[in-house]
Short mmCIF file of C-alpha atoms in Angstrom, two decimals:
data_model
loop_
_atom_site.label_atom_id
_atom_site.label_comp_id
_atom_site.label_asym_id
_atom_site.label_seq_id
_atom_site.Cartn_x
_atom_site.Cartn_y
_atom_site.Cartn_z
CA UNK A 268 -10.18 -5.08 35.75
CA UNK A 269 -12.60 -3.59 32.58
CA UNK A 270 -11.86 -2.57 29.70
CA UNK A 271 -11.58 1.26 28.93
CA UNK A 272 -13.75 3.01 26.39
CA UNK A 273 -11.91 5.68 23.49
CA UNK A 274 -14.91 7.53 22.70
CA UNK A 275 -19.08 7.11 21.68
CA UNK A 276 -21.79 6.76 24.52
CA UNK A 277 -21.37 3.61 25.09
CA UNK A 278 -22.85 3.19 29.26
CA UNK A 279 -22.53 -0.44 29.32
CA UNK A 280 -18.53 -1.89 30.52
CA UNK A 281 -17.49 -5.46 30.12
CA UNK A 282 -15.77 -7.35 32.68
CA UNK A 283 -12.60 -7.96 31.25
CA UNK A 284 -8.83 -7.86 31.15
CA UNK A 285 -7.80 -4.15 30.01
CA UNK A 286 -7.50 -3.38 26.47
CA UNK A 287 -4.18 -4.15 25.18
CA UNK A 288 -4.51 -1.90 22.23
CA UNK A 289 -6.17 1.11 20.79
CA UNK A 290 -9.62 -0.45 19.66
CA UNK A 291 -9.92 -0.40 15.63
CA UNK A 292 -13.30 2.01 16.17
CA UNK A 293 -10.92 4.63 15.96
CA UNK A 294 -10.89 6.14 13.03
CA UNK A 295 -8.19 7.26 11.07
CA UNK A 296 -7.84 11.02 10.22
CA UNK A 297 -8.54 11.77 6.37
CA UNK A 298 -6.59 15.30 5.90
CA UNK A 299 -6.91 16.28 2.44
CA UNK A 300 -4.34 18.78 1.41
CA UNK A 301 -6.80 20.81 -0.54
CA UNK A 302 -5.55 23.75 1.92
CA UNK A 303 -1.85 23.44 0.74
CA UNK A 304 -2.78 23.71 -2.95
CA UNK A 305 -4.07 26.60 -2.22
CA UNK A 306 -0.55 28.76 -0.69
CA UNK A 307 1.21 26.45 -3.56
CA UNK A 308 2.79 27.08 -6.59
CA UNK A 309 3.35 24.84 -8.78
CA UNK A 310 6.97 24.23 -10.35
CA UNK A 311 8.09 23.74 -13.88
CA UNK A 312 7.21 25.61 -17.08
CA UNK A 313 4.11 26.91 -17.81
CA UNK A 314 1.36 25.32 -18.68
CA UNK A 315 2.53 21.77 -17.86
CA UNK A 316 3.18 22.88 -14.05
CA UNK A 317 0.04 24.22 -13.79
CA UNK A 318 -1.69 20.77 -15.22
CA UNK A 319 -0.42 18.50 -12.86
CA UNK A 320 -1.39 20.71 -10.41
CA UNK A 321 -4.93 20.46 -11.50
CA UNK A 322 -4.28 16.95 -12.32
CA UNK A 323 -3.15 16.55 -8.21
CA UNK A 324 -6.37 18.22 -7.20
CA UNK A 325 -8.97 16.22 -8.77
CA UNK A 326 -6.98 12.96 -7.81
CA UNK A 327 -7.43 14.28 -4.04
CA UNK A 328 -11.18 15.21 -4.52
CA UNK A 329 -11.98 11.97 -6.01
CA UNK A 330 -10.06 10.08 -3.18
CA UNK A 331 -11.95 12.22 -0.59
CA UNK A 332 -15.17 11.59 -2.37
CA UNK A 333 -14.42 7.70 -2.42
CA UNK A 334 -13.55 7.83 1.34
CA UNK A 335 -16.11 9.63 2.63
CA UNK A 336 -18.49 6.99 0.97
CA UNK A 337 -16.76 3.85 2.66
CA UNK A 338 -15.07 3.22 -0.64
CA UNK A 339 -11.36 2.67 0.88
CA UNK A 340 -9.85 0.76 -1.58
CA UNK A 341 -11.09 3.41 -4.68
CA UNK A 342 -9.40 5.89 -2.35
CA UNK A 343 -6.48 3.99 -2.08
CA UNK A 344 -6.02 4.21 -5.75
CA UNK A 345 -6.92 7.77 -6.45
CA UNK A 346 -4.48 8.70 -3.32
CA UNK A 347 -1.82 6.46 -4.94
CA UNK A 348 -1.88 8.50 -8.13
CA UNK A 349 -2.26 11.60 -5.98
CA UNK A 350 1.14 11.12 -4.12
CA UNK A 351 2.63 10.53 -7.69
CA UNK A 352 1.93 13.67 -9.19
CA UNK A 353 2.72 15.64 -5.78
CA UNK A 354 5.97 14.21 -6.18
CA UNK A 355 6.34 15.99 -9.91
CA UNK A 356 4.86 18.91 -8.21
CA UNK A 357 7.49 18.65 -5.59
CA UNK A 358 6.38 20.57 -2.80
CA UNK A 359 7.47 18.18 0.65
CA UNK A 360 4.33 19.52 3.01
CA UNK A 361 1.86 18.32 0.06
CA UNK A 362 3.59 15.03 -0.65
CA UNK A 363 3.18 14.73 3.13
CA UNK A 364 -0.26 15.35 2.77
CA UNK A 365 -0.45 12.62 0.19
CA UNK A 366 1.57 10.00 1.76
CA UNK A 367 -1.14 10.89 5.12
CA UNK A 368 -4.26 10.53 2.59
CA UNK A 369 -3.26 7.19 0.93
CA UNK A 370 -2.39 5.65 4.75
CA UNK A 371 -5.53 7.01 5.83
CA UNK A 372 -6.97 4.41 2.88
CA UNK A 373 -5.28 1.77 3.44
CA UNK A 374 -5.17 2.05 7.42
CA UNK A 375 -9.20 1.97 7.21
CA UNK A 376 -8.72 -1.11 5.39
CA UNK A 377 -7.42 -3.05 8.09
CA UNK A 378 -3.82 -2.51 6.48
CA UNK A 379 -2.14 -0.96 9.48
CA UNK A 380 1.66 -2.28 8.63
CA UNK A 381 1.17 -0.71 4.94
CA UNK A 382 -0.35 2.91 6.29
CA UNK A 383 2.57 2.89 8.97
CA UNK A 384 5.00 3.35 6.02
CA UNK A 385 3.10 6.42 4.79
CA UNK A 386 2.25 8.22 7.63
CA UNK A 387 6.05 7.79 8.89
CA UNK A 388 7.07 9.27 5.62
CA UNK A 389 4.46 12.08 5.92
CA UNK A 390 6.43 13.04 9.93
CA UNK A 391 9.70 12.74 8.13
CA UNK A 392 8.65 15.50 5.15
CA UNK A 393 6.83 17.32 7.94
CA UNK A 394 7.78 17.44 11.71
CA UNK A 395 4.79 19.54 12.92
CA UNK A 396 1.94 17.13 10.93
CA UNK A 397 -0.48 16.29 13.67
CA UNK A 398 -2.49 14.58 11.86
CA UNK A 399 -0.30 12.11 10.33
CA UNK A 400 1.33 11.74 14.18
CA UNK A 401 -2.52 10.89 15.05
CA UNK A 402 -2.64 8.75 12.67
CA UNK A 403 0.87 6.97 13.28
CA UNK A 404 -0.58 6.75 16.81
CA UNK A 405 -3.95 4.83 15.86
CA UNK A 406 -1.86 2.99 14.03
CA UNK A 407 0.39 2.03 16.07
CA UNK A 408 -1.78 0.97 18.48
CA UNK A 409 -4.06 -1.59 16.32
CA UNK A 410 -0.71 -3.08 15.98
CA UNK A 411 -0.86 -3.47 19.52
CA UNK A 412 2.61 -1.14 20.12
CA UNK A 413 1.46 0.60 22.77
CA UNK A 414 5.00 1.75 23.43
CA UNK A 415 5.23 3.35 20.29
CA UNK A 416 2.02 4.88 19.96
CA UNK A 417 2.64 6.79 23.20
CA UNK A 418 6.00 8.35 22.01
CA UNK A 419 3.61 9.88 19.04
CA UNK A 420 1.41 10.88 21.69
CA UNK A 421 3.80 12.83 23.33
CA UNK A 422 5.11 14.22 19.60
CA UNK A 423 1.30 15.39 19.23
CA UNK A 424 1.44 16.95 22.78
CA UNK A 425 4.02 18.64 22.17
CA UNK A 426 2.74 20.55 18.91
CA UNK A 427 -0.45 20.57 20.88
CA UNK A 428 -0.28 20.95 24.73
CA UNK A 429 -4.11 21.43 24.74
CA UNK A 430 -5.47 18.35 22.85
CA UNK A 431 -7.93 17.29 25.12
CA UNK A 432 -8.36 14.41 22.49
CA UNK A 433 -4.68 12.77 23.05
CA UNK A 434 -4.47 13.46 26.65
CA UNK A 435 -7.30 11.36 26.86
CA UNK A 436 -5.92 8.24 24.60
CA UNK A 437 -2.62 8.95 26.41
CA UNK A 438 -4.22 8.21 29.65
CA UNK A 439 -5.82 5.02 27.74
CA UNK A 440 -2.46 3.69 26.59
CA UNK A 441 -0.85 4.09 29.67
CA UNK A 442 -3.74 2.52 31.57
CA UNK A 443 -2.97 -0.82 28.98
CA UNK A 444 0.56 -0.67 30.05
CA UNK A 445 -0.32 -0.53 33.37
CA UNK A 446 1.33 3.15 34.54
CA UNK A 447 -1.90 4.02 36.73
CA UNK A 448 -0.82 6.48 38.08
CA UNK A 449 0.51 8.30 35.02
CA UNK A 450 -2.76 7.44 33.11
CA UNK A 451 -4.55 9.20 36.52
CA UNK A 452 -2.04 12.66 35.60
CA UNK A 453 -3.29 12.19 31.76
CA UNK A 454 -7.27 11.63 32.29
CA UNK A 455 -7.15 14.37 34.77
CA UNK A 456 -5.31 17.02 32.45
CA UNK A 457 -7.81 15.75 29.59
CA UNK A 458 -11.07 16.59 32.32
CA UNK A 459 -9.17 20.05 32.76
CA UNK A 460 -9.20 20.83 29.20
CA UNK A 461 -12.80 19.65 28.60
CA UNK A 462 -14.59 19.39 31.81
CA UNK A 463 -17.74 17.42 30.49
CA UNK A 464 -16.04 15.30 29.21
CA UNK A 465 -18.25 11.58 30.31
CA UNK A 466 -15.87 9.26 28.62
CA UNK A 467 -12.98 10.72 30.58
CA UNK A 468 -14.62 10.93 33.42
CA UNK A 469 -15.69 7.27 33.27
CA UNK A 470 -12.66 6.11 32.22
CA UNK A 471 -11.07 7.69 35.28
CA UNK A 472 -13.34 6.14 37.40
CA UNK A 473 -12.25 2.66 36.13
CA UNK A 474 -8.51 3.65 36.15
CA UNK A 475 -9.25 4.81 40.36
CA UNK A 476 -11.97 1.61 41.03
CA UNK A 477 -11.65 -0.89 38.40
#
């Protein structure tokens, strides 16, 4: 068998056992909020309401800043404070948001069991977060519970029928726990939705040949 390949241009395929897990070069998904402060307003009396709002907001940019530099564990700390002060603020959906940030942090760390708690919280405060269910997939899946990161699949699939994206790492996941055939039915609904799609293609090719 060979191991299957999540995404890049890579045209070069080991001989191997199949992946077991999602491979740690996915990244996790870094989904600021900034958009819910926007339709939010903040609780409590005037002005202190409106200060930790602002307060909340430059704790997210600098955490975005910091992670969009490589600087995970300064993002950590900035989304740490950020998911404080969205708690005074009180609005669920943007404590979600938070709780999504500060897993994406520590999940790009290498901390997968620490960002599970978060993004699990984030699903819990809101159902219909796909990114934190991406996230709770990726993981999931460095954890090497490939069981689990499916049923998020489906979640996402669900909120998403055409996410060509997690049909594909559906197909991948299924593929490591050996449903062939149901990994087939995923890769080919992921080639529907994106046609050109070479890493798909390939990876069906190694799921009919491999």
């Amino acid at each position: 068998m060979v191991n299957l390949i999540t995404h890049g241009s890579k045209n070069i395929v080991s001989d191997a056992l199949p992946v077991k897990s999602i491979p740690l070069n996915m990244g996790y998904s870094k989904v600021s909020g900034l958009g819910e402060l926007s339709s939010i307003k903040p609780k409590g009396k005037l002005p202190t309401g409106i200060e930790l709002f602002n307060k909340l907001k430059q704790l997210i940019i600098k955490g975005d800043e910091s992670f969009d530099n490589g600087a995970y564990l300064e993002a950590e700390k900035a989304y740490s404070a950020a998911l404080a002060q969205a708690k005074l603020v009180g609005e669920d959906k943007l404590i979600a948001g938070c709780c999504n940030l500060l897993g994406a942090a520590l999940g790009s760390q290498g901390k997968h069991k620490e960002a599970l708690v978060y993004f699990g919280r984030a699903v819990e405060l809101d159902p219909e977060f796909v990114a934190a269910w991406w996230n709770q997939t990726i993981a999931l899946g460095n954890l090497g519970k490939d069981a689990e990161a499916l049923t998020c699949l489906y979640r996402i699939l669900t909120l998403e029928a055409e996410n060509a994206d997690a049909w594909h790492i559906k197909g991948i996941i299924q593929y490591n726990l050996q449903r062939y055939e149901q990994a087939l039915e995923s890769f080919n609904k992921a080639l529907e939705l994106v046609p050109n799609s070479g890493i798909a293609w390939l990876n069906k090719g190694l799921t009919l040949f491999g």
